[in-house]
Short mmCIF file of C-alpha atoms and ligand atoms in Angstrom, two decimals:
data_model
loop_
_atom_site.label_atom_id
_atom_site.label_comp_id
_atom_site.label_asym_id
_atom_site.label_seq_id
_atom_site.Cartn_x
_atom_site.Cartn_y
_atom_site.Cartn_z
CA UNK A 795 0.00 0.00 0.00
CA UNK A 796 1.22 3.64 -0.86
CA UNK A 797 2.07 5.55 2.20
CA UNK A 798 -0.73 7.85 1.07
CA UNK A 799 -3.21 5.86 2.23
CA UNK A 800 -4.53 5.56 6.00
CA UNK A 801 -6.89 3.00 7.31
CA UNK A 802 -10.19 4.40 9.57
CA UNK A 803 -13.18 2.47 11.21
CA UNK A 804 -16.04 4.56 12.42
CA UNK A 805 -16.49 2.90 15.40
CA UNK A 806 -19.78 0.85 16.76
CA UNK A 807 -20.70 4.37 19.08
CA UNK A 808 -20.89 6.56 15.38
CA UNK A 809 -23.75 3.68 13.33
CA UNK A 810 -25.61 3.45 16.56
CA UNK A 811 -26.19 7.21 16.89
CA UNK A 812 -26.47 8.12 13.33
CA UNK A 813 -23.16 9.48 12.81
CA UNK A 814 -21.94 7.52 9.48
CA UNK A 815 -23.17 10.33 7.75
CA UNK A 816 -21.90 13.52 9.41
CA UNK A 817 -18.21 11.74 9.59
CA UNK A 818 -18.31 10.91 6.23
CA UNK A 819 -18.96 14.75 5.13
CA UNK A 820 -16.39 15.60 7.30
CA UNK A 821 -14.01 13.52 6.21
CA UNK A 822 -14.75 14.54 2.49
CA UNK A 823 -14.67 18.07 3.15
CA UNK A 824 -11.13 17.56 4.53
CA UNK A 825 -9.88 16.20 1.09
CA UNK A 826 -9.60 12.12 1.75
CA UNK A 827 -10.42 9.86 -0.95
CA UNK A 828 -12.47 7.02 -0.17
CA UNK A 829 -10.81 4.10 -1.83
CA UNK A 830 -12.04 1.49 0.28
CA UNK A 831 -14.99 0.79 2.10
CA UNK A 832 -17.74 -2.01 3.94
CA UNK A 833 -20.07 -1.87 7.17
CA UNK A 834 -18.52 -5.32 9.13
CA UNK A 835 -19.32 -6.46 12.42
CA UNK A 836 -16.11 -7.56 14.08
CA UNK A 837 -16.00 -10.52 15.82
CA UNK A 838 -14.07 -11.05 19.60
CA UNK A 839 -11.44 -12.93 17.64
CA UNK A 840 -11.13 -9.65 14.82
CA UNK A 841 -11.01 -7.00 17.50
CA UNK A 842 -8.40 -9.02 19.73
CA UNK A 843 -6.16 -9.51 16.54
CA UNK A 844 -6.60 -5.82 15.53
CA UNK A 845 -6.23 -4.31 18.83
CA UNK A 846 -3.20 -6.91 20.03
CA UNK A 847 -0.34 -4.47 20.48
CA UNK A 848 -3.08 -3.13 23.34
CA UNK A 849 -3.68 -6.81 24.98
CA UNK A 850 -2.00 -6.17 28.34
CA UNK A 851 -3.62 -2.73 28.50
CA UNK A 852 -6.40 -2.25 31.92
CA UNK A 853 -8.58 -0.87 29.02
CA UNK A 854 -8.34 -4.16 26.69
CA UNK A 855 -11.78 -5.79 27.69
CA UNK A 856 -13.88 -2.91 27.33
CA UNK A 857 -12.09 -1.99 24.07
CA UNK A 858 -13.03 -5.19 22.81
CA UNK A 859 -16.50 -5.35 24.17
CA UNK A 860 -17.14 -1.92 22.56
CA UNK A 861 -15.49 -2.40 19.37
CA UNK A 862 -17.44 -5.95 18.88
CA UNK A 863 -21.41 -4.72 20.05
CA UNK A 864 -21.95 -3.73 16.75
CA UNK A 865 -21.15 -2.80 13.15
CA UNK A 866 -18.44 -0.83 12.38
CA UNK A 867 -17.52 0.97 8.97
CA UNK A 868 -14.53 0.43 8.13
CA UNK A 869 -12.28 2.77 4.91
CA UNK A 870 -9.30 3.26 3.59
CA UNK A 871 -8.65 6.70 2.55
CA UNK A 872 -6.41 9.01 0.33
CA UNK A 873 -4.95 11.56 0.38
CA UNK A 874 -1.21 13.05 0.69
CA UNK A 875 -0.08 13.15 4.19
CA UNK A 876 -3.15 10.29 5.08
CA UNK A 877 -1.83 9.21 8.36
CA UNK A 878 -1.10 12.32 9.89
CA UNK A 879 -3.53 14.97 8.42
CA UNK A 880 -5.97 12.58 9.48
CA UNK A 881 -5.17 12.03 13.36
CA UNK A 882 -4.94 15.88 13.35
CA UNK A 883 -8.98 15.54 11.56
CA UNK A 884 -9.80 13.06 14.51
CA UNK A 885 -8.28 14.42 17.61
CA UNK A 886 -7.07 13.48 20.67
CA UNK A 887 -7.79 9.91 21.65
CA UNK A 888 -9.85 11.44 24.37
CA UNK A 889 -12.11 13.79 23.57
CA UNK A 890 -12.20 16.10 26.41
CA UNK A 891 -8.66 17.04 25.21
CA UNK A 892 -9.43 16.96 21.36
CA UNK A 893 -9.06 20.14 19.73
CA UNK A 894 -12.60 22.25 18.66
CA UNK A 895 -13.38 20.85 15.24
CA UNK A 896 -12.41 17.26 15.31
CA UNK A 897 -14.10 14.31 14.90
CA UNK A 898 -13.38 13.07 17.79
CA UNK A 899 -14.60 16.66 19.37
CA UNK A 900 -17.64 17.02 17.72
CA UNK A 901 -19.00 13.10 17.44
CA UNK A 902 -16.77 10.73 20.65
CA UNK A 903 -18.61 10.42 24.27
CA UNK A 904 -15.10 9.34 25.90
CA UNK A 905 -11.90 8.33 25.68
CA UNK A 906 -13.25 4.72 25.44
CA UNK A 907 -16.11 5.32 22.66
CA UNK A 908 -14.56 7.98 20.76
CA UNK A 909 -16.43 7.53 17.49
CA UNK A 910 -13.26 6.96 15.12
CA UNK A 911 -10.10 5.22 14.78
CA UNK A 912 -7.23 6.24 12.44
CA UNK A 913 -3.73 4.62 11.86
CA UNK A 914 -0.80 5.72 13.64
CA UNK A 915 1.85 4.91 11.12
CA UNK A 916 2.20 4.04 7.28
CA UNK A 917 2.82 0.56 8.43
CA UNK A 918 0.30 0.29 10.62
CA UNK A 919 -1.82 1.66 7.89
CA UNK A 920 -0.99 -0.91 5.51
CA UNK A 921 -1.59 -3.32 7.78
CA UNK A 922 -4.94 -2.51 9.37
CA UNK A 923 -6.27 -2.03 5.45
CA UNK A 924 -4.94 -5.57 4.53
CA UNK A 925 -6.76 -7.11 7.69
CA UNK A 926 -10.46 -5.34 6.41
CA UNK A 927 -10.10 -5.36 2.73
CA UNK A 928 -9.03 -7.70 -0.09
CA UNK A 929 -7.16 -5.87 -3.18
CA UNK A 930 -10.10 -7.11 -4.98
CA UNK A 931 -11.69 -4.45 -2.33
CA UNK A 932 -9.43 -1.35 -3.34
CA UNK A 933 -10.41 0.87 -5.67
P1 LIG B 1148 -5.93 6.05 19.30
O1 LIG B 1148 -7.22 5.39 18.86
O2 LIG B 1148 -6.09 7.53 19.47
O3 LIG B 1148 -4.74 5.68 18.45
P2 LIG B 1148 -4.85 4.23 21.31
O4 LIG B 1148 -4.01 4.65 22.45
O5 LIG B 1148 -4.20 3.52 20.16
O6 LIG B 1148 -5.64 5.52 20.79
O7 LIG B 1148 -6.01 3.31 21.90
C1 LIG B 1148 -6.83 2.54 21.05
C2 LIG B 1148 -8.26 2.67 21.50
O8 LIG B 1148 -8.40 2.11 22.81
C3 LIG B 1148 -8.76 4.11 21.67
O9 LIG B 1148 -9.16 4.71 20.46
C4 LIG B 1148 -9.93 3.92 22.63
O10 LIG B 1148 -11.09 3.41 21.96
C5 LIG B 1148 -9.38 2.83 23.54
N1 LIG B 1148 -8.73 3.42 24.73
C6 LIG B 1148 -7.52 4.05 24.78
N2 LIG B 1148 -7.22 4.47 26.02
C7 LIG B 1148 -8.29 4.09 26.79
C8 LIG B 1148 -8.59 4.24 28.19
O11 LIG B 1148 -7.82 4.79 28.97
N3 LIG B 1148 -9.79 3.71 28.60
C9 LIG B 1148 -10.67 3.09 27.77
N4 LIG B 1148 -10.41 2.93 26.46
C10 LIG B 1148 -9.25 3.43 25.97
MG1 LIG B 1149 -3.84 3.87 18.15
#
């Protein structure tokens, strides 16, 4: 995968309260190309694989509980810069200290549900997009 692509999953908390929509708009208006995308449910076994590097974490249960009671969207987007111009679009991982404007501002209840997830890396970008889509999947 190029490095400018990043991986996102609008997160169970964002389909149950009617968020795809706003997200998405934001997301457009910030200049990301949506080259891949699905509504999946993850499964205990997806969200334990995805989330591993987090497994010895206080917070792993409830990330996994949360991340598996419902459907997720998940995309991979474009756009130069992905990775970083779009964990400055999301904000902070907890909201209360995301900057005014954000996604994660705007949409995310708490540092636990906080409505999106972005990759932190190229790397980790290619590999979160390889674990959701197929390249038959890419567009
Ligand atoms: P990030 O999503 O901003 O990259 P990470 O530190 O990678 O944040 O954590 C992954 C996910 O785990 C967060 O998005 C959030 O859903 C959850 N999480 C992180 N820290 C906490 C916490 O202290 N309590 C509960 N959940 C947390
Ligand atoms: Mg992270």
């Amino acid at each position: 995968m190029a490095t400018n692509r990043t991986f996102t999953m609008l997160k169970p908390d964002s389909i149950e309260k009617g968020n795809i929509g706003p997200i998405l708009d934001k997301i457009n208006a910030a200049g990301f190309k949506i080259v891949a995308m699905k509504m999946t449910h993850m499964t205990r076994r997806d969200a334990e694989a995805f989330y591993a590097v987090h497994n010895e974490r206080p917070f792993f249960g409830e990330l996994v509980e949360y991340m598996t009671r419902g459907p997720i969207v998940a995309a991979i987007l474009e756009k130069e810069n992905a990775v970083e111009d779009f964990r400055t679009l999301i904000g902070a991982t907890n909201p209360a200290d995301a900057a005014e404007g954000t996604i994660r501002k705007l949409y995310a209840a708490s540092i636990g549900e906080n409505a999106v997830h972005g990759s932190d890396s190229d790397e980790n970008a290619a590999i979160e997009g390889a674990f959701h889509f197929s390249g038959r999947e890419l567009f």
